[in-house]
PDB file of C-alpha atoms and ligand atoms in Angstrom:
ATOM      1  CA  MET P   1      33.413 108.924 254.087  1.00  0.00           C
ATOM      2  CA  ILE P   2      35.491 111.478 252.206  1.00  0.00           C
ATOM      3  CA  VAL P   3      34.242 114.941 251.202  1.00  0.00           C
ATOM      4  CA  LEU P   4      35.686 116.597 248.099  1.00  0.00           C
ATOM      5  CA  ASP P   5      35.370 120.357 247.821  1.00  0.00           C
ATOM      6  CA  PRO P   6      36.200 121.788 244.375  1.00  0.00           C
ATOM      7  CA  GLY P   7      36.855 125.491 244.821  1.00  0.00           C
ATOM      8  CA  HIS P   8      34.627 128.399 243.821  1.00  0.00           C
ATOM      9  CA  ALA P   9      31.073 128.909 242.629  1.00  0.00           C
ATOM     10  CA  PRO P  10      29.197 131.463 240.571  1.00  0.00           C
ATOM     11  CA  SER P  11      28.986 134.557 242.746  1.00  0.00           C
ATOM     12  CA  ILE P  12      27.016 133.863 245.917  1.00  0.00           C
ATOM     13  CA  HIS P  13      26.517 136.225 248.855  1.00  0.00           C
ATOM     14  CA  ALA P  14      25.861 134.699 252.236  1.00  0.00           C
ATOM     15  CA  VAL P  15      26.412 135.310 255.939  1.00  0.00           C
ATOM     16  CA  ASP P  16      26.762 132.519 258.476  1.00  0.00           C
ATOM     17  CA  PRO P  17      24.021 133.231 261.062  1.00  0.00           C
ATOM     18  CA  ARG P  18      25.937 131.637 263.947  1.00  0.00           C
ATOM     19  CA  THR P  19      29.267 133.436 263.564  1.00  0.00           C
ATOM     20  CA  GLY P  20      28.297 136.445 261.449  1.00  0.00           C
ATOM     21  CA  LEU P  21      31.104 135.509 259.043  1.00  0.00           C
ATOM     22  CA  ASP P  22      30.923 136.431 255.393  1.00  0.00           C
ATOM     23  CA  VAL P  23      30.717 133.028 253.693  1.00  0.00           C
ATOM     24  CA  SER P  24      30.320 134.327 250.140  1.00  0.00           C
ATOM     25  CA  ASP P  25      32.146 132.772 247.220  1.00  0.00           C
ATOM     26  CA  TYR P  26      33.081 134.009 243.779  1.00  0.00           C
ATOM     27  CA  ALA P  27      33.658 132.535 240.348  1.00  0.00           C
ATOM     28  CA  ASN P  28      37.209 132.089 239.143  1.00  0.00           C
ATOM     29  CA  GLU P  29      37.916 130.671 235.702  1.00  0.00           C
ATOM     30  CA  PRO P  30      39.545 128.553 234.445  1.00  0.00           C
ATOM     31  CA  GLU P  31      40.270 127.423 238.026  1.00  0.00           C
ATOM     32  CA  MET P  32      36.642 126.563 238.731  1.00  0.00           C
ATOM     33  CA  ARG P  33      36.357 124.167 235.786  1.00  0.00           C
ATOM     34  CA  ASP P  34      39.805 122.644 236.259  1.00  0.00           C
ATOM     35  CA  VAL P  35      39.515 121.888 239.958  1.00  0.00           C
ATOM     36  CA  PHE P  36      36.052 120.412 239.420  1.00  0.00           C
ATOM     37  CA  ALA P  37      37.561 118.095 236.824  1.00  0.00           C
ATOM     38  CA  VAL P  38      40.356 117.154 239.230  1.00  0.00           C
ATOM     39  CA  ALA P  39      37.761 116.423 241.928  1.00  0.00           C
ATOM     40  CA  GLN P  40      35.876 114.139 239.557  1.00  0.00           C
ATOM     41  CA  ILE P  41      39.030 112.139 238.861  1.00  0.00           C
ATOM     42  CA  VAL P  42      39.690 111.861 242.597  1.00  0.00           C
ATOM     43  CA  ARG P  43      36.095 110.793 243.232  1.00  0.00           C
ATOM     44  CA  ARG P  44      36.182 108.087 240.561  1.00  0.00           C
ATOM     45  CA  GLU P  45      39.404 106.623 241.926  1.00  0.00           C
ATOM     46  CA  LEU P  46      38.340 106.726 245.577  1.00  0.00           C
ATOM     47  CA  VAL P  47      34.970 105.134 244.820  1.00  0.00           C
ATOM     48  CA  ALA P  48      36.720 102.418 242.811  1.00  0.00           C
ATOM     49  CA  ALA P  49      38.971 101.783 245.818  1.00  0.00           C
ATOM     50  CA  GLY P  50      35.960 101.394 248.116  1.00  0.00           C
ATOM     51  CA  TYR P  51      35.494 104.835 249.734  1.00  0.00           C
ATOM     52  CA  ARG P  52      32.204 106.640 250.088  1.00  0.00           C
ATOM     53  CA  VAL P  53      32.597 110.090 248.594  1.00  0.00           C
ATOM     54  CA  VAL P  54      30.448 113.214 248.797  1.00  0.00           C
ATOM     55  CA  MET P  55      31.108 116.297 246.670  1.00  0.00           C
ATOM     56  CA  THR P  56      30.225 119.777 247.937  1.00  0.00           C
ATOM     57  CA  LYS P  57      29.147 120.643 244.370  1.00  0.00           C
ATOM     58  CA  ARG P  58      27.313 118.401 241.913  1.00  0.00           C
ATOM     59  CA  GLY P  59      28.143 120.550 238.926  1.00  0.00           C
ATOM     60  CA  VAL P  60      30.732 123.196 238.100  1.00  0.00           C
ATOM     61  CA  TYR P  61      28.138 125.973 238.294  1.00  0.00           C
ATOM     62  CA  ASP P  62      26.396 124.992 241.544  1.00  0.00           C
ATOM     63  CA  ARG P  63      26.081 127.998 243.862  1.00  0.00           C
ATOM     64  CA  VAL P  64      27.310 126.735 247.219  1.00  0.00           C
ATOM     65  CA  SER P  65      28.368 129.065 250.028  1.00  0.00           C
ATOM     66  CA  LEU P  66      31.474 128.362 252.075  1.00  0.00           C
ATOM     67  CA  ALA P  67      29.334 127.656 255.144  1.00  0.00           C
ATOM     68  CA  ARG P  68      27.226 125.164 253.208  1.00  0.00           C
ATOM     69  CA  ARG P  69      30.390 123.326 252.125  1.00  0.00           C
ATOM     70  CA  ALA P  70      31.503 122.924 255.732  1.00  0.00           C
ATOM     71  CA  GLN P  71      28.003 121.891 256.758  1.00  0.00           C
ATOM     72  CA  ILE P  72      28.012 119.086 254.171  1.00  0.00           C
ATOM     73  CA  ALA P  73      31.166 117.570 255.673  1.00  0.00           C
ATOM     74  CA  ASN P  74      29.931 118.038 259.233  1.00  0.00           C
ATOM     75  CA  ARG P  75      26.595 116.437 258.489  1.00  0.00           C
ATOM     76  CA  VAL P  76      28.087 113.242 257.058  1.00  0.00           C
ATOM     77  CA  HIS P  77      30.804 113.129 259.750  1.00  0.00           C
ATOM     78  CA  ALA P  78      33.466 112.878 257.075  1.00  0.00           C
ATOM     79  CA  ALA P  79      36.704 111.153 258.043  1.00  0.00           C
ATOM     80  CA  LEU P  80      38.442 113.761 255.918  1.00  0.00           C
ATOM     81  CA  ALA P  81      37.472 116.671 253.698  1.00  0.00           C
ATOM     82  CA  LEU P  82      39.680 118.297 251.115  1.00  0.00           C
ATOM     83  CA  SER P  83      39.450 121.493 249.123  1.00  0.00           C
ATOM     84  CA  ILE P  84      41.011 121.658 245.685  1.00  0.00           C
ATOM     85  CA  HIS P  85      42.180 125.009 244.287  1.00  0.00           C
ATOM     86  CA  ASP P  86      44.755 126.310 241.831  1.00  0.00           C
ATOM     87  CA  GLN P  87      45.990 129.602 240.477  1.00  0.00           C
ATOM     88  CA  ALA P  88      45.385 129.836 236.751  1.00  0.00           C
ATOM     89  CA  GLY P  89      44.968 132.499 234.110  1.00  0.00           C
ATOM     90  CA  TYR P  90      47.038 134.720 231.865  1.00  0.00           C
ATOM     91  CA  ASN P  91      47.360 137.384 234.569  1.00  0.00           C
ATOM     92  CA  GLY P  92      48.992 136.159 237.770  1.00  0.00           C
ATOM     93  CA  GLY P  93      48.578 132.515 236.855  1.00  0.00           C
ATOM     94  CA  ILE P  94      51.265 130.115 238.059  1.00  0.00           C
ATOM     95  CA  ARG P  95      52.699 127.177 236.158  1.00  0.00           C
ATOM     96  CA  PHE P  96      51.578 123.855 237.636  1.00  0.00           C
ATOM     97  CA  GLY P  97      54.350 122.073 239.499  1.00  0.00           C
ATOM     98  CA  GLN P  98      56.533 125.167 239.695  1.00  0.00           C
ATOM     99  CA  ALA P  99      55.137 127.184 242.593  1.00  0.00           C
ATOM    100  CA  ASN P 100      52.057 127.713 244.754  1.00  0.00           C
ATOM    101  CA  SER P 101      51.961 124.022 245.726  1.00  0.00           C
ATOM    102  CA  ILE P 102      50.643 124.394 249.250  1.00  0.00           C
ATOM    103  CA  VAL P 103      48.910 122.133 251.757  1.00  0.00           C
ATOM    104  CA  TYR P 104      47.049 123.941 254.550  1.00  0.00           C
ATOM    105  CA  TYR P 105      45.892 122.157 257.710  1.00  0.00           C
ATOM    106  CA  GLN P 106      43.758 123.485 260.585  1.00  0.00           C
ATOM    107  CA  SER P 107      45.562 124.785 263.630  1.00  0.00           C
ATOM    108  CA  LEU P 108      44.537 126.204 266.988  1.00  0.00           C
ATOM    109  CA  GLY P 109      44.424 129.969 267.349  1.00  0.00           C
ATOM    110  CA  THR P 110      43.668 130.755 263.717  1.00  0.00           C
ATOM    111  CA  TYR P 111      40.569 132.892 263.147  1.00  0.00           C
ATOM    112  CA  ARG P 112      38.388 134.929 260.802  1.00  0.00           C
ATOM    113  CA  ALA P 113      36.489 138.079 261.678  1.00  0.00           C
ATOM    114  CA  SER P 114      32.950 139.166 260.843  1.00  0.00           C
ATOM    115  CA  PRO P 115      32.361 142.644 259.362  1.00  0.00           C
ATOM    116  CA  ASP P 116      31.640 144.001 262.870  1.00  0.00           C
ATOM    117  CA  GLY P 117      34.962 142.632 264.135  1.00  0.00           C
ATOM    118  CA  ARG P 118      33.753 139.539 265.985  1.00  0.00           C
ATOM    119  CA  ARG P 119      36.423 136.838 265.748  1.00  0.00           C
ATOM    120  CA  THR P 120      35.692 133.141 265.365  1.00  0.00           C
ATOM    121  CA  TYR P 121      38.657 130.981 266.355  1.00  0.00           C
ATOM    122  CA  PHE P 122      39.485 127.402 265.435  1.00  0.00           C
ATOM    123  CA  THR P 123      39.451 125.665 268.829  1.00  0.00           C
ATOM    124  CA  ASP P 124      39.104 121.905 268.249  1.00  0.00           C
ATOM    125  CA  ARG P 125      42.336 120.429 269.592  1.00  0.00           C
ATOM    126  CA  GLN P 126      41.706 116.867 268.400  1.00  0.00           C
ATOM    127  CA  VAL P 127      40.773 117.880 264.877  1.00  0.00           C
ATOM    128  CA  ALA P 128      43.785 120.210 264.759  1.00  0.00           C
ATOM    129  CA  ALA P 129      46.157 117.382 265.682  1.00  0.00           C
ATOM    130  CA  ARG P 130      44.678 115.053 263.095  1.00  0.00           C
ATOM    131  CA  SER P 131      44.609 117.757 260.453  1.00  0.00           C
ATOM    132  CA  GLN P 132      48.321 118.449 260.982  1.00  0.00           C
ATOM    133  CA  ARG P 133      49.153 114.751 260.707  1.00  0.00           C
ATOM    134  CA  TYR P 134      47.119 114.483 257.505  1.00  0.00           C
ATOM    135  CA  GLY P 135      48.734 117.666 256.192  1.00  0.00           C
ATOM    136  CA  ARG P 136      52.190 116.083 256.396  1.00  0.00           C
ATOM    137  CA  ILE P 137      50.902 113.098 254.424  1.00  0.00           C
ATOM    138  CA  PHE P 138      49.393 115.362 251.754  1.00  0.00           C
ATOM    139  CA  ARG P 139      52.642 117.287 251.415  1.00  0.00           C
ATOM    140  CA  ARG P 140      54.628 114.084 250.888  1.00  0.00           C
ATOM    141  CA  GLN P 141      52.199 112.440 248.470  1.00  0.00           C
ATOM    142  CA  ARG P 142      51.597 115.569 246.439  1.00  0.00           C
ATOM    143  CA  ALA P 143      55.334 116.176 246.154  1.00  0.00           C
ATOM    144  CA  LEU P 144      55.822 112.639 244.842  1.00  0.00           C
ATOM    145  CA  ALA P 145      53.036 112.999 242.283  1.00  0.00           C
ATOM    146  CA  GLU P 146      53.727 116.573 241.202  1.00  0.00           C
ATOM    147  CA  ARG P 147      57.535 116.367 241.368  1.00  0.00           C
ATOM    148  CA  ASP P 148      57.629 119.752 243.051  1.00  0.00           C
ATOM    149  CA  GLY P 149      58.423 121.090 246.487  1.00  0.00           C
ATOM    150  CA  VAL P 150      55.133 121.324 248.363  1.00  0.00           C
ATOM    151  CA  ARG P 151      54.809 123.682 251.333  1.00  0.00           C
ATOM    152  CA  LEU P 152      52.901 122.769 254.484  1.00  0.00           C
ATOM    153  CA  GLN P 153      51.190 125.584 256.382  1.00  0.00           C
ATOM    154  CA  GLY P 154      49.080 125.700 259.541  1.00  0.00           C
ATOM    155  CA  ASN P 155      47.671 129.089 258.600  1.00  0.00           C
ATOM    156  CA  VAL P 156      47.288 131.160 255.471  1.00  0.00           C
ATOM    157  CA  GLY P 157      50.461 133.097 256.271  1.00  0.00           C
ATOM    158  CA  TYR P 158      49.044 136.609 255.906  1.00  0.00           C
ATOM    159  CA  ASN P 159      45.908 138.515 256.837  1.00  0.00           C
ATOM    160  CA  LEU P 160      43.194 137.675 254.305  1.00  0.00           C
ATOM    161  CA  GLY P 161      41.699 141.091 255.072  1.00  0.00           C
ATOM    162  CA  SER P 162      44.424 142.519 252.832  1.00  0.00           C
ATOM    163  CA  ARG P 163      42.609 140.856 249.909  1.00  0.00           C
ATOM    164  CA  GLY P 164      39.227 142.295 250.817  1.00  0.00           C
ATOM    165  CA  LEU P 165      38.108 139.009 252.375  1.00  0.00           C
ATOM    166  CA  ALA P 166      37.101 138.550 256.011  1.00  0.00           C
ATOM    167  CA  ALA P 167      40.124 139.344 258.171  1.00  0.00           C
ATOM    168  CA  GLY P 168      42.062 136.427 259.619  1.00  0.00           C
ATOM    169  CA  ASN P 169      44.298 133.560 258.641  1.00  0.00           C
ATOM    170  CA  ILE P 170      42.391 130.303 258.111  1.00  0.00           C
ATOM    171  CA  TRP P 171      40.196 129.369 255.148  1.00  0.00           C
ATOM    172  CA  ILE P 172      36.503 129.656 256.050  1.00  0.00           C
ATOM    173  CA  VAL P 173      35.664 126.054 255.110  1.00  0.00           C
ATOM    174  CA  GLN P 174      38.361 124.787 257.487  1.00  0.00           C
ATOM    175  CA  LEU P 175      37.264 127.111 260.280  1.00  0.00           C
ATOM    176  CA  LEU P 176      33.625 126.045 260.135  1.00  0.00           C
ATOM    177  CA  SER P 177      34.439 122.351 259.769  1.00  0.00           C
ATOM    178  CA  HIS P 178      34.201 119.895 262.662  1.00  0.00           C
ATOM    179  CA  VAL P 179      36.213 117.326 260.731  1.00  0.00           C
ATOM    180  CA  PRO P 180      39.827 117.308 259.501  1.00  0.00           C
ATOM    181  CA  TRP P 181      39.935 119.489 256.400  1.00  0.00           C
ATOM    182  CA  ILE P 182      42.974 119.809 254.136  1.00  0.00           C
ATOM    183  CA  TYR P 183      42.984 122.811 251.788  1.00  0.00           C
ATOM    184  CA  ASN P 184      45.124 122.382 248.680  1.00  0.00           C
ATOM    185  CA  GLU P 185      46.551 125.087 246.427  1.00  0.00           C
ATOM    186  CA  ALA P 186      48.570 124.557 243.251  1.00  0.00           C
ATOM    187  CA  GLY P 187      49.781 126.277 240.135  1.00  0.00           C
ATOM    188  CA  GLY P 188      46.964 126.343 237.614  1.00  0.00           C
ATOM    189  CA  ASN P 189      48.593 126.733 234.209  1.00  0.00           C
ATOM    190  CA  SER P 190      50.038 123.926 232.127  1.00  0.00           C
ATOM    191  CA  ALA P 191      52.836 124.639 229.670  1.00  0.00           C
ATOM    192  CA  GLY P 192      51.743 127.148 227.032  1.00  0.00           C
ATOM    193  CA  ARG P 193      48.188 127.635 228.212  1.00  0.00           C
ATOM    194  CA  SER P 194      45.874 129.171 230.770  1.00  0.00           C
ATOM    195  CA  GLY P 195      44.431 126.318 232.787  1.00  0.00           C
ATOM    196  CA  LEU P 196      45.417 122.691 233.321  1.00  0.00           C
ATOM    197  CA  ASN P 197      45.850 120.120 230.586  1.00  0.00           C
ATOM    198  CA  PRO P 198      44.641 116.541 231.197  1.00  0.00           C
ATOM    199  CA  ALA P 199      48.112 115.321 232.227  1.00  0.00           C
ATOM    200  CA  ASP P 200      48.465 117.937 234.950  1.00  0.00           C
ATOM    201  CA  ARG P 201      44.893 117.388 236.149  1.00  0.00           C
ATOM    202  CA  HIS P 202      45.792 113.726 236.593  1.00  0.00           C
ATOM    203  CA  ARG P 203      49.033 114.547 238.401  1.00  0.00           C
ATOM    204  CA  TYR P 204      47.185 116.809 240.839  1.00  0.00           C
ATOM    205  CA  ALA P 205      44.513 114.131 241.361  1.00  0.00           C
ATOM    206  CA  ALA P 206      47.071 111.331 241.813  1.00  0.00           C
ATOM    207  CA  GLY P 207      48.723 113.071 244.750  1.00  0.00           C
ATOM    208  CA  LEU P 208      45.387 113.736 246.417  1.00  0.00           C
ATOM    209  CA  VAL P 209      44.202 110.145 245.991  1.00  0.00           C
ATOM    210  CA  ALA P 210      47.468 108.731 247.355  1.00  0.00           C
ATOM    211  CA  ALA P 211      47.220 111.064 250.343  1.00  0.00           C
ATOM    212  CA  VAL P 212      43.624 110.124 251.155  1.00  0.00           C
ATOM    213  CA  GLU P 213      44.514 106.427 250.967  1.00  0.00           C
ATOM    214  CA  ARG P 214      47.285 106.948 253.519  1.00  0.00           C
ATOM    215  CA  CYS P 215      45.340 109.274 255.835  1.00  0.00           C
ATOM    216  CA  VAL P 216      42.245 107.070 255.950  1.00  0.00           C
ATOM    217  CA  PRO P 217      43.315 103.519 255.126  1.00  0.00           C
ATOM    218  CA  LEU P 218      40.523 101.130 254.256  1.00  0.00           C
ATOM    219  CA  SER P 219      40.407  98.023 256.425  1.00  0.00           C
ATOM    220  CA  ARG P 220      40.858  94.956 254.268  1.00  0.00           C
TER     221      ARG P 220
HETATM  222 ZN1   ZN S 301      40.802 129.117 244.474  1.00  0.00          ZN
END
């Protein structure tokens, strides 16, 4: 069972009752449409190969909080979950395959803080070890498909509080997940446009599919 998590939703405000974390999400176009399209390609190919696949969103404009996304993967005991993001747009957008190709895995000691300062840490040693192993596979397979250097990171690399998000250094969906969760970033602009063209959507998807097939091989 593989869970695919295409990034972003129309603005949704939510607080996780257990941790007090802000689990809101916000719309981001054209990223939201592009990464949903990439997820659909990945889903089609994985299903054709014999995987069971659950998406955290059924449509581009589903309002799904970050906590709900994690809950979906936890509930189905996914072997692996993956988020798909990119950075697109005329302002601050990054060319696909040229930068911002990043694979994040879950590691011990990362955290996010609630508005009142309560920290929730990622503490699952077994999931952390598996997530790191899967992260290496994603880096390799994405680099082959995207023909770009892909960075591997065990934390976000800066304090997300500096962006007005909950303070800390792990993505919320990864923190609240009980299963290995790989969070993917990429450049979001194809040559001469804001957003991804079909060729780049397929390149992004191809790396993700190849990685899933190596992380969670199907028994034949
Ligand atoms: Zn994003």
